[in-house]
XYZ file of C-alpha atoms in Angstrom:
309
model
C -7.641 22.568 3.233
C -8.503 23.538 -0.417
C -4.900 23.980 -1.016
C -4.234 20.718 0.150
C -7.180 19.084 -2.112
C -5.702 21.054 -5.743
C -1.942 19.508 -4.496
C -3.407 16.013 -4.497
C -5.727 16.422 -7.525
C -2.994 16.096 -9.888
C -2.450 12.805 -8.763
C -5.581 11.707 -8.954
C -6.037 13.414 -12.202
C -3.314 11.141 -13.735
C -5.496 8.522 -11.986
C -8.709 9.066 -13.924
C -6.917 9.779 -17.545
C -5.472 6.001 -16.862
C -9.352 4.826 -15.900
C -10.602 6.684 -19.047
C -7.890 4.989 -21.322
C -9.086 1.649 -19.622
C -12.505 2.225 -20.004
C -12.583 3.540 -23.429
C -10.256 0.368 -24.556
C -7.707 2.661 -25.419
C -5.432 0.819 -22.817
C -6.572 -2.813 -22.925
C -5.978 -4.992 -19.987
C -3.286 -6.533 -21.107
C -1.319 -3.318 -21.945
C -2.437 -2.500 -17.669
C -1.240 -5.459 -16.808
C 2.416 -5.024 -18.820
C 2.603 -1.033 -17.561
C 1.817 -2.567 -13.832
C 4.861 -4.852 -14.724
C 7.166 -2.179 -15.918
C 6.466 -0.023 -12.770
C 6.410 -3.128 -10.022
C 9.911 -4.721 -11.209
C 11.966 -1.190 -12.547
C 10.401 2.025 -12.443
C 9.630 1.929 -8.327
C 12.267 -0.141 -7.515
C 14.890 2.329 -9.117
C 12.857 4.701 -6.997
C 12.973 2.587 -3.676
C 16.726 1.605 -4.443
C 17.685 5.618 -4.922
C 15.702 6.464 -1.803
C 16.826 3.846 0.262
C 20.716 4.322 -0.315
C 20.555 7.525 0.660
C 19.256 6.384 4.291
C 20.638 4.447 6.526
C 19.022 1.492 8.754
C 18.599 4.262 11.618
C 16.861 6.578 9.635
C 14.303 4.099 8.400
C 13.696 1.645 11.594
C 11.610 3.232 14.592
C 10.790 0.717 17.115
C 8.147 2.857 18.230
C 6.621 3.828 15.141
C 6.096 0.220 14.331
C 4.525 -0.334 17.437
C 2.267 2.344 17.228
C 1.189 1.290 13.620
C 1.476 -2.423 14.099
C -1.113 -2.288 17.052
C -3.603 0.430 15.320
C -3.484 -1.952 11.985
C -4.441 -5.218 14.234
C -7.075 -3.194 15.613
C -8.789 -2.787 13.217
C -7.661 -6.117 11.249
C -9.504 -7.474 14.120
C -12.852 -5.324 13.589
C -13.318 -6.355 10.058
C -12.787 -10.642 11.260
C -15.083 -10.332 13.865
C -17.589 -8.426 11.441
C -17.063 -10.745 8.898
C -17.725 -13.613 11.216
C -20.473 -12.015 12.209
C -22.194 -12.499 8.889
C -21.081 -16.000 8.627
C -18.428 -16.056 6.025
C -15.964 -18.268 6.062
C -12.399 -18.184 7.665
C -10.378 -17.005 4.308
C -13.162 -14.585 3.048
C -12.929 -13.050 6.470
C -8.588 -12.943 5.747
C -9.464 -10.735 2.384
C -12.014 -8.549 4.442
C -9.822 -7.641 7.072
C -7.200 -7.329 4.332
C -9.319 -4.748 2.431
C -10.021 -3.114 5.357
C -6.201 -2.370 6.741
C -3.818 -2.699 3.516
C -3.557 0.720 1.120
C -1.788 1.832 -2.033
C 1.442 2.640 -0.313
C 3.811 1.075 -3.049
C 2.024 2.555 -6.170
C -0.192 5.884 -4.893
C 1.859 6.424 -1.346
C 5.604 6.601 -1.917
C 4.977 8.954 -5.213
C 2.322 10.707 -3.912
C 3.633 11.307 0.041
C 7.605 12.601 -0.803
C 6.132 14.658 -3.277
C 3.535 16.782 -0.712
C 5.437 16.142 2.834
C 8.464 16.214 1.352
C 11.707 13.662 0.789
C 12.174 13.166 5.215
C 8.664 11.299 4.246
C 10.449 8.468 2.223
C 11.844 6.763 5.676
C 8.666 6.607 7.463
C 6.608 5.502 4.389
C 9.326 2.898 3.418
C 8.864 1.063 7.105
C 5.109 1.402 6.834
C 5.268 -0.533 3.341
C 7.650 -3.024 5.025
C 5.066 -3.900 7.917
C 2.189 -3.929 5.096
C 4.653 -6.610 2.914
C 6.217 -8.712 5.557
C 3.627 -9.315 8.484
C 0.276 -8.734 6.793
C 1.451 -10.072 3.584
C 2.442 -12.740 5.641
C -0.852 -13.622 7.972
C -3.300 -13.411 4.828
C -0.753 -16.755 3.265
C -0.824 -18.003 6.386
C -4.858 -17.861 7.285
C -5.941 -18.443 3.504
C -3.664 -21.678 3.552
C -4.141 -22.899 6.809
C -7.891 -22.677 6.403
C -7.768 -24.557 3.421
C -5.609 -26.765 4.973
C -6.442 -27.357 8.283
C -3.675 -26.826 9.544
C -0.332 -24.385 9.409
C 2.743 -26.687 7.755
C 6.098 -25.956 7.377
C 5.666 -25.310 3.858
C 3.445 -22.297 4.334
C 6.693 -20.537 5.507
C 8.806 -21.571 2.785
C 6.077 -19.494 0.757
C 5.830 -16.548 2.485
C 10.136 -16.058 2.893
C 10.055 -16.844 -0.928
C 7.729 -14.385 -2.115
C 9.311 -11.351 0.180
C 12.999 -12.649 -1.686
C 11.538 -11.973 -5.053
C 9.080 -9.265 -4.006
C 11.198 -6.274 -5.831
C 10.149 -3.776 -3.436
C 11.705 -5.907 -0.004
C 14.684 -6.128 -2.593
C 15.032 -2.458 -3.814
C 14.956 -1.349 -0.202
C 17.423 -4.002 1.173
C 19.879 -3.354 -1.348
C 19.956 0.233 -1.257
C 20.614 0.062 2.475
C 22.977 -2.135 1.938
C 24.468 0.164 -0.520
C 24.455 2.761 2.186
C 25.791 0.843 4.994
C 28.698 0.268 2.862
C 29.289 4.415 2.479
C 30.118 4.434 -1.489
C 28.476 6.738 -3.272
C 26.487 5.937 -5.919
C 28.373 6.311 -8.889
C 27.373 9.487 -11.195
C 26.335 7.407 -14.103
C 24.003 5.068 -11.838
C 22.784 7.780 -10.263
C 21.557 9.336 -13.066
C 20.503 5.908 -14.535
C 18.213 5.388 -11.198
C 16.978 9.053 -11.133
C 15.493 8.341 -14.940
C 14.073 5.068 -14.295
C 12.975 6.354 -10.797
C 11.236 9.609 -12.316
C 8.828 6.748 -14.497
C 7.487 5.252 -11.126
C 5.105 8.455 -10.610
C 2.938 9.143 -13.750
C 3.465 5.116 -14.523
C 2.483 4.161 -10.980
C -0.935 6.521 -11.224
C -2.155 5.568 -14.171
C -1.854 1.773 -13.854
C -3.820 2.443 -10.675
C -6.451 3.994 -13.130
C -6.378 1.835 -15.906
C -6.891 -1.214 -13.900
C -9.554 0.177 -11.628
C -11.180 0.579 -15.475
C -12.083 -3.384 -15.160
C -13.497 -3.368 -11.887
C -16.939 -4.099 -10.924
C -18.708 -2.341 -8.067
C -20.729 -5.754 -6.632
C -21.843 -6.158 -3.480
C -21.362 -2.954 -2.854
C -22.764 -2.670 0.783
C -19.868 -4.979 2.225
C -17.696 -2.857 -0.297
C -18.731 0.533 1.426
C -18.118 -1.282 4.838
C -14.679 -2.209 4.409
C -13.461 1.643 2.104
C -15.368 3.159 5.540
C -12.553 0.641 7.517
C -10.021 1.776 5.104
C -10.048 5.178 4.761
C -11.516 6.400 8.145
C -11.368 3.671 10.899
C -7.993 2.578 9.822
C -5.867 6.174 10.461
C -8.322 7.336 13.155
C -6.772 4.074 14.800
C -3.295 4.607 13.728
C -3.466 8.331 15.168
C -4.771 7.159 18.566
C -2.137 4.674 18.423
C 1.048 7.505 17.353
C 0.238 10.331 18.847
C -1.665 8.982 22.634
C -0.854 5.328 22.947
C 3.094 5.186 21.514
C 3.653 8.795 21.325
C 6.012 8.899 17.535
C 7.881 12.341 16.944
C 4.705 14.218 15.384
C 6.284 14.363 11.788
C 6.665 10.926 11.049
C 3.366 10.590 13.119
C 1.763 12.107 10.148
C 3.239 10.572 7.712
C 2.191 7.091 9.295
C -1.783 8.462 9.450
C -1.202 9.789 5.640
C -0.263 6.355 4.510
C -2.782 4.327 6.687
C -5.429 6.852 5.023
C -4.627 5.180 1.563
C -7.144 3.332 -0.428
C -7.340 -0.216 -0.894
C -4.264 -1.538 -2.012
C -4.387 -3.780 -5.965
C -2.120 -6.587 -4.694
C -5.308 -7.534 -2.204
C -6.806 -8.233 -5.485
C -4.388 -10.297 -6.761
C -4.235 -12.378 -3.815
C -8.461 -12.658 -4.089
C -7.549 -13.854 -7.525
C -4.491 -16.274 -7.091
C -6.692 -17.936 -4.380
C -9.690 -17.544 -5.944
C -11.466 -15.746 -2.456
C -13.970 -13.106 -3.399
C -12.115 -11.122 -6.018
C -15.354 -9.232 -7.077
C -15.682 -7.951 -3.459
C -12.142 -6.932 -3.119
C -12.501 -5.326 -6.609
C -15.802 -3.349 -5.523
C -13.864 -1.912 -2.379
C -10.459 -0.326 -4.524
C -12.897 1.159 -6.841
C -14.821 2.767 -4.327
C -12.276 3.165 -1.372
C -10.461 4.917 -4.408
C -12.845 7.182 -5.439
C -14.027 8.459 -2.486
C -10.327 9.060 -1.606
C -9.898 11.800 -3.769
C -11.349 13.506 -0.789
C -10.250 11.971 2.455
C -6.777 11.513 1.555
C -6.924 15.347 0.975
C -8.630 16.279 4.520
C -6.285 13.688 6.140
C -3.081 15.556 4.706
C -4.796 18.963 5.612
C -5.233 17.647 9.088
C -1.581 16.253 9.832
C -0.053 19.274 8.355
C -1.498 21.405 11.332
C 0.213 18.836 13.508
């Protein structure tokens, strides 16, 4: 297990030198906010794109695997709603809790961080897991948050949500480069290279955006915050592993993976949806600082655990 823990310190060594730099003013917000830009729209999506054409729509889509992590995630979606209702919060505060609670860092910490420890085979399973995080979650929160507001679901609401997954670069990296393999060309050597260069970027860049912007959070209400990091990082792949390896039994490698990446911390585009719609951002900024933190060490017993699988 402590050889697990110093092959994930690294990463969230890179992690802290980008919070120091953000902290110290070194790296000013804006500058974050540009690097999160560079990484987002080339660096990862060369990554996603090189990954991706080298798989095929077989090798990424398991009907069971989505099942199994689907059902855990709505689970304990669920538990954080009916907690939050439970205090008496409102309908779209109770969206961004349950949000918080089931949505980690797979784009930014998970895809670098999980081919690099389990291994490239880790890329497919990780890739759908994003995709069910982006499409139906990232979905529901546009749908609740609006319709709340709204008082009622419209058409329009879905014209949103399929135009934000077109120009989410992620959904497009990973579409084209199974396109690209469906097609059987290879990748030309000069694009290859080109992708492998901008790809190689998406790691350290990735890490210490994560750092630099967790250098402007605010750990507020910091009880609710604990809550919903506990959700996160414990309830949320205890769940998922009840769900892959009793309830939807998922070939035990991919298993893993699926518990690795549900054991992520809070994901940062939960607080830019608290901030576009203006729904407890402070909260949602409380819980990636802390769910982050404490995953230096959870993430590392998680990984320790699967590999015994």
């Amino acid at each position: 297990m402590f050889e697990i823990f110093l092959k994930t310190l690294p990463f969230f060594m890179v992690i802290g030198v980008g919070y120091g730099a953000g902290r110290t003013g070194f790296f000013t917000e804006a500058a974050t906010a540009w690097l999160t830009k560079f990484v987002f729209y080339f660096a990862l999506s060369a990554m996603l794109f090189r990954f991706s054409a080298n798989l095929s729509l077989a090798d990424v889509f398991d009907l069971t695997f989505v099942k199994a992590y689907l059902s855990a995630t709505i689970v304990v979606y669920v538990l954080a709603t009916a907690v939050a209702f439970m205090r008496r919060i409102p309908m779209q505060e109770a969206a961004i809790e349950a949000q918080c609670a089931t949505i980690g860092n797979v784009g930014f910490l998970g895809i670098p961080m999980l081919a690099l420890l389990l291994g490239e085979p880790a890329i497919a399973p990780v890739m759908l897991v994003l995709a069910v995080d982006l499409i139906v979650f990232g979905s529901l929160i546009v749908i609740l948050i609006t319709g709340a507001r709204d008082g009622r679901v419209s058409l329009g609401i879905f014209r949103s949500i399929g135009l934000g997954l077109i120009k989410n670069p992620m959904i497009v990296s990973i579409v084209l480069g199974l396109a690209w393999s469906g097609l059987e060309i290879p990748i030309p050597g000069p694009l290859n290279e080109f992708v492998i260069l901008l790809g190689n970027a998406a790691t350290p860049g990735a890490l210490f955006a994560i750092g630099a912007s967790l250098a402007s959070k605010s750990a507020e209400r910091v009880s609710v915050a604990g809550w919903l990091s506990f959700c996160k990082l414990v309830l949320h792949p205890a769940a998922v592993a009840v769900a892959a390896l009793i309830i939807f039994p998922v070939e035990p490698y991919a298993a893993g993976v699926m518990i690795a990446a549900a054991a992520l911390p809070v994901a940062g585009n939960v607080y830019m949806l608290a901030q576009h719609y203006g729904v407890a951002p402070h909260r949602v900024s409380s819980s990636i600082l802390i769910s982050t933190a404490f995953s230096i060490v959870t993430v590392s017993l998680v990984i320790g655990w699967i590999s015994m699988l």
